[in-house]
Structure formats: C-alpha cells, structure tokens
Amino acid sequence: MHVRSTPLPGVLLFAPSPHRDERGFFSRTAEARTLTEAGIDPAGFVQDSQSRSRQGVVRGLHGRTGAGEAKLVRCSHGALFDVVVDARPDSPTFGQSATFRLDDDNLASLYLPRGVLHGFQALTETADICYRIDAEHDPGEDIAVRYDDPELAIPWPVPVSLVSDRDATAASWREAVPYFRRHGRGFSRAR
C-alpha cells in the first residue's frame, strides 16, 4: 500500500496494490503498520459505516463541530467523485478544496483529518462508500455547507439528481466562515 500526500495538509490517499487474476481480485483496504507510519492510530477508529447512493446523488458538504472527527473513506462498489474542503482556519489551505475519484477498481482510501468538510457524488448507477470514523456520532455536532456554494465552486461532474433537504438548505461558505474562525480550535483540534 502506498501513501500519497494531497494538496490539503493531513489529507492522505492510500493506494493499495490489489492482486488480480481470472477470479477477480484481492486487496487490503487498510494496514495498521501503514496507518501508523502515516501518523494515524488504527485503533482509534470506533465506528464503521456504509451508505449507498444512486447516480447523480450528492451528499455533503458535511463536517463535525466540537472536537471534530477523522475518517478513512473508500468506495466499495461503483464510483464516487469525492470532495474535501479545508475548514481549519489555521491551515494554509483554508477554504480550498481537493477532489478525488474513488472507485471499486482503484480501491483507494482517503484519510480525512479533523476540521475538513466532506462530500461526494455517485458517478455510477449505484455507489457505496465505506467510512471508518474515530468518534461516535453526535447529531448535535453536525455541520453542513452547501454543495453548490458559488465561492467553493465544486465541479460536480454529472448533473446533480438529488440532495437531502438538509444539504439543500445548508449554510453558504460565507455564512460558515465566521463560525469556523470563532470555533476553529475546537473544530479542528485533535483528541
């Protein structure tokens, strides 16, 4: 498994080396040694989750207030356009985004540190995303920024077919920035 840095500090791409043959493939999706060498505590993940989306569905841009949460995400079925927005006010890339294609062919996993916003769009008829999360979910800490915010200008690759009511009425980036600046230490601090 190879670890690659990304344009956003702390966001890492883990690229496995699947073994393929006429039967299909076998691949490790995470290795404790590799995670540890990258500065991630593999034992720190307390929840695994999965969601399925139909083509064109956008979920996000979501984050967590308080201490935040770190995630390791991968696409287990289909293909996703994955988006990360740096919402850490002390980061040199605050307000910048990075996009990635995660799919069931490249099998890559993306590590998202605390203090970033995350969203994705399903590119295939159905797409499953799997999350390893290092904090138990507290709905009172959920935060969202509009997926179609003009300042962020996320280049969603296919027409958006559906978003949740929550995502459709989320705060704009401009509305959220004062919150991030005011609560940045709590929003992005490590546990």
PDB file of C-alpha atoms in Angstrom, residues 9-138:
ATOM      1  CA  PRO A   9      -2.374  19.157   4.633  1.00  0.00           C
ATOM      2  CA  GLY A  10      -3.219  15.970   6.508  1.00  0.00           C
ATOM      3  CA  VAL A  11      -5.492  14.592   3.778  1.00  0.00           C
ATOM      4  CA  LEU A  12      -3.837  11.379   2.594  1.00  0.00           C
ATOM      5  CA  LEU A  13      -4.591   8.955  -0.219  1.00  0.00           C
ATOM      6  CA  PHE A  14      -3.865   5.276   0.437  1.00  0.00           C
ATOM      7  CA  ALA A  15      -3.396   3.354  -2.810  1.00  0.00           C
ATOM      8  CA  PRO A  16      -3.372  -0.434  -2.433  1.00  0.00           C
ATOM      9  CA  SER A  17      -1.753  -2.971  -4.726  1.00  0.00           C
ATOM     10  CA  PRO A  18      -4.558  -5.423  -5.469  1.00  0.00           C
ATOM     11  CA  HIS A  19      -3.752  -8.944  -6.596  1.00  0.00           C
ATOM     12  CA  ARG A  20      -5.814  -9.606  -9.737  1.00  0.00           C
ATOM     13  CA  ASP A  21      -6.341 -12.835 -11.625  1.00  0.00           C
ATOM     14  CA  GLU A  22      -9.072 -14.609 -13.604  1.00  0.00           C
ATOM     15  CA  ARG A  23     -11.166 -14.963 -10.419  1.00  0.00           C
ATOM     16  CA  GLY A  24     -11.216 -11.222  -9.704  1.00  0.00           C
ATOM     17  CA  PHE A  25      -9.023  -9.531  -7.112  1.00  0.00           C
ATOM     18  CA  PHE A  26      -7.893  -9.473  -3.512  1.00  0.00           C
ATOM     19  CA  SER A  27      -6.841  -6.251  -1.829  1.00  0.00           C
ATOM     20  CA  ARG A  28      -6.083  -4.979   1.644  1.00  0.00           C
ATOM     21  CA  THR A  29      -8.203  -1.928   2.399  1.00  0.00           C
ATOM     22  CA  ALA A  30      -6.199  -0.853   5.463  1.00  0.00           C
ATOM     23  CA  GLU A  31      -2.983  -1.908   7.175  1.00  0.00           C
ATOM     24  CA  ALA A  32      -2.211  -0.983  10.780  1.00  0.00           C
ATOM     25  CA  ARG A  33       1.503  -0.582  10.036  1.00  0.00           C
ATOM     26  CA  THR A  34       0.899   1.735   7.078  1.00  0.00           C
ATOM     27  CA  LEU A  35      -1.626   3.827   9.002  1.00  0.00           C
ATOM     28  CA  THR A  36       0.734   4.103  11.975  1.00  0.00           C
ATOM     29  CA  GLU A  37       3.640   5.137   9.747  1.00  0.00           C
ATOM     30  CA  ALA A  38       1.368   7.862   8.311  1.00  0.00           C
ATOM     31  CA  GLY A  39       0.645   9.164  11.835  1.00  0.00           C
ATOM     32  CA  ILE A  40      -2.835   7.643  12.158  1.00  0.00           C
ATOM     33  CA  ASP A  41      -3.814   5.483  15.131  1.00  0.00           C
ATOM     34  CA  PRO A  42      -5.510   2.447  13.545  1.00  0.00           C
ATOM     35  CA  ALA A  43      -7.054   1.504  16.904  1.00  0.00           C
ATOM     36  CA  GLY A  44      -8.651   4.952  17.143  1.00  0.00           C
ATOM     37  CA  PHE A  45     -11.495   4.148  14.764  1.00  0.00           C
ATOM     38  CA  VAL A  46     -14.649   3.446  16.781  1.00  0.00           C
ATOM     39  CA  GLN A  47     -17.306   3.164  14.079  1.00  0.00           C
ATOM     40  CA  ASP A  48     -17.596   1.705  10.596  1.00  0.00           C
ATOM     41  CA  SER A  49     -20.452   2.911   8.391  1.00  0.00           C
ATOM     42  CA  GLN A  50     -21.606   2.472   4.814  1.00  0.00           C
ATOM     43  CA  SER A  51     -24.015   4.350   2.594  1.00  0.00           C
ATOM     44  CA  ARG A  52     -25.379   3.679  -0.883  1.00  0.00           C
ATOM     45  CA  SER A  53     -26.294   6.407  -3.356  1.00  0.00           C
ATOM     46  CA  ARG A  54     -27.846   6.476  -6.795  1.00  0.00           C
ATOM     47  CA  GLN A  55     -26.121   8.105  -9.758  1.00  0.00           C
ATOM     48  CA  GLY A  56     -26.027  11.888  -9.510  1.00  0.00           C
ATOM     49  CA  VAL A  57     -26.832  12.000  -5.781  1.00  0.00           C
ATOM     50  CA  VAL A  58     -24.677  14.459  -3.837  1.00  0.00           C
ATOM     51  CA  ARG A  59     -24.129  14.067  -0.100  1.00  0.00           C
ATOM     52  CA  GLY A  60     -22.374  16.871   1.721  1.00  0.00           C
ATOM     53  CA  LEU A  61     -20.549  19.019   2.402  1.00  0.00           C
ATOM     54  CA  HIS A  62     -20.535  17.693   5.968  1.00  0.00           C
ATOM     55  CA  GLY A  63     -18.321  18.219   8.975  1.00  0.00           C
ATOM     56  CA  ARG A  64     -18.393  17.967  12.726  1.00  0.00           C
ATOM     57  CA  THR A  65     -18.093  20.695  15.340  1.00  0.00           C
ATOM     58  CA  GLY A  66     -16.606  20.221  18.801  1.00  0.00           C
ATOM     59  CA  ALA A  67     -13.533  18.030  18.615  1.00  0.00           C
ATOM     60  CA  GLY A  68     -14.464  17.014  15.065  1.00  0.00           C
ATOM     61  CA  GLU A  69     -13.824  13.593  13.615  1.00  0.00           C
ATOM     62  CA  ALA A  70     -11.294  11.950  11.360  1.00  0.00           C
ATOM     63  CA  LYS A  71     -12.421   9.482   8.705  1.00  0.00           C
ATOM     64  CA  LEU A  72     -10.960   6.897   6.377  1.00  0.00           C
ATOM     65  CA  VAL A  73     -13.292   6.582   3.372  1.00  0.00           C
ATOM     66  CA  ARG A  74     -13.342   4.306   0.341  1.00  0.00           C
ATOM     67  CA  CYS A  75     -15.727   3.307  -2.413  1.00  0.00           C
ATOM     68  CA  SER A  76     -16.548  -0.389  -2.140  1.00  0.00           C
ATOM     69  CA  HIS A  77     -18.934  -0.523  -5.110  1.00  0.00           C
ATOM     70  CA  GLY A  78     -19.235   1.735  -8.151  1.00  0.00           C
ATOM     71  CA  ALA A  79     -17.534   5.100  -8.441  1.00  0.00           C
ATOM     72  CA  LEU A  80     -17.594   8.360  -6.492  1.00  0.00           C
ATOM     73  CA  PHE A  81     -16.414  11.899  -7.039  1.00  0.00           C
ATOM     74  CA  ASP A  82     -15.110  12.750  -3.576  1.00  0.00           C
ATOM     75  CA  VAL A  83     -14.624  16.318  -2.307  1.00  0.00           C
ATOM     76  CA  VAL A  84     -12.714  17.632   0.697  1.00  0.00           C
ATOM     77  CA  VAL A  85     -12.847  21.294   1.765  1.00  0.00           C
ATOM     78  CA  ASP A  86     -10.348  22.604   4.308  1.00  0.00           C
ATOM     79  CA  ALA A  87     -12.359  24.314   7.073  1.00  0.00           C
ATOM     80  CA  ARG A  88      -9.429  24.664   9.503  1.00  0.00           C
ATOM     81  CA  PRO A  89      -8.904  28.423   9.912  1.00  0.00           C
ATOM     82  CA  ASP A  90      -5.266  27.961  10.938  1.00  0.00           C
ATOM     83  CA  SER A  91      -4.489  25.919   7.809  1.00  0.00           C
ATOM     84  CA  PRO A  92      -2.612  27.487   4.865  1.00  0.00           C
ATOM     85  CA  THR A  93      -5.238  25.904   2.575  1.00  0.00           C
ATOM     86  CA  PHE A  94      -8.313  27.169   4.497  1.00  0.00           C
ATOM     87  CA  GLY A  95     -11.245  27.389   2.070  1.00  0.00           C
ATOM     88  CA  GLN A  96      -9.541  25.338  -0.625  1.00  0.00           C
ATOM     89  CA  SER A  97     -10.884  22.043  -1.900  1.00  0.00           C
ATOM     90  CA  ALA A  98      -9.442  18.892  -3.401  1.00  0.00           C
ATOM     91  CA  THR A  99     -11.303  16.288  -5.425  1.00  0.00           C
ATOM     92  CA  PHE A 100     -10.644  12.597  -5.900  1.00  0.00           C
ATOM     93  CA  ARG A 101     -12.126   9.697  -7.815  1.00  0.00           C
ATOM     94  CA  LEU A 102     -12.729   6.740  -5.532  1.00  0.00           C
ATOM     95  CA  ASP A 103     -13.977   3.558  -7.150  1.00  0.00           C
ATOM     96  CA  ASP A 104     -14.111  -0.200  -6.915  1.00  0.00           C
ATOM     97  CA  ASP A 105     -11.282  -0.506  -9.430  1.00  0.00           C
ATOM     98  CA  ASN A 106      -8.595   1.748  -7.916  1.00  0.00           C
ATOM     99  CA  LEU A 107      -9.663   0.690  -4.377  1.00  0.00           C
ATOM    100  CA  ALA A 108      -8.003   3.763  -2.850  1.00  0.00           C
ATOM    101  CA  SER A 109      -8.889   5.035   0.617  1.00  0.00           C
ATOM    102  CA  LEU A 110      -8.848   8.691   1.578  1.00  0.00           C
ATOM    103  CA  TYR A 111      -7.942   9.851   5.082  1.00  0.00           C
ATOM    104  CA  LEU A 112      -9.763  12.995   6.212  1.00  0.00           C
ATOM    105  CA  PRO A 113      -8.350  14.697   9.310  1.00  0.00           C
ATOM    106  CA  ARG A 114     -10.449  16.637  11.789  1.00  0.00           C
ATOM    107  CA  GLY A 115     -11.618  20.027  10.600  1.00  0.00           C
ATOM    108  CA  VAL A 116     -12.386  19.325   6.959  1.00  0.00           C
ATOM    109  CA  LEU A 117     -15.726  19.172   5.190  1.00  0.00           C
ATOM    110  CA  HIS A 118     -16.520  16.099   3.115  1.00  0.00           C
ATOM    111  CA  GLY A 119     -18.944  15.395   0.309  1.00  0.00           C
ATOM    112  CA  PHE A 120     -19.298  13.120  -2.684  1.00  0.00           C
ATOM    113  CA  GLN A 121     -21.351  12.398  -5.779  1.00  0.00           C
ATOM    114  CA  ALA A 122     -22.264   8.937  -7.089  1.00  0.00           C
ATOM    115  CA  LEU A 123     -20.967   8.534 -10.632  1.00  0.00           C
ATOM    116  CA  THR A 124     -22.399   5.075 -11.315  1.00  0.00           C
ATOM    117  CA  GLU A 125     -25.926   3.632 -11.167  1.00  0.00           C
ATOM    118  CA  THR A 126     -25.246   2.803  -7.513  1.00  0.00           C
ATOM    119  CA  ALA A 127     -22.190   3.584  -5.432  1.00  0.00           C
ATOM    120  CA  ASP A 128     -21.315   2.511  -1.907  1.00  0.00           C
ATOM    121  CA  ILE A 129     -18.995   4.467   0.354  1.00  0.00           C
ATOM    122  CA  CYS A 130     -17.494   2.943   3.498  1.00  0.00           C
ATOM    123  CA  TYR A 131     -16.340   5.096   6.401  1.00  0.00           C
ATOM    124  CA  ARG A 132     -14.082   4.314   9.353  1.00  0.00           C
ATOM    125  CA  ILE A 133     -14.677   7.089  11.891  1.00  0.00           C
ATOM    126  CA  ASP A 134     -12.701   7.919  15.035  1.00  0.00           C
ATOM    127  CA  ALA A 135     -15.576   9.458  17.034  1.00  0.00           C
ATOM    128  CA  GLU A 136     -19.058   8.317  17.930  1.00  0.00           C
ATOM    129  CA  HIS A 137     -21.767  10.222  16.102  1.00  0.00           C
ATOM    130  CA  ASP A 138     -23.374  13.118  17.956  1.00  0.00           C
TER     131      ASP A 138
END
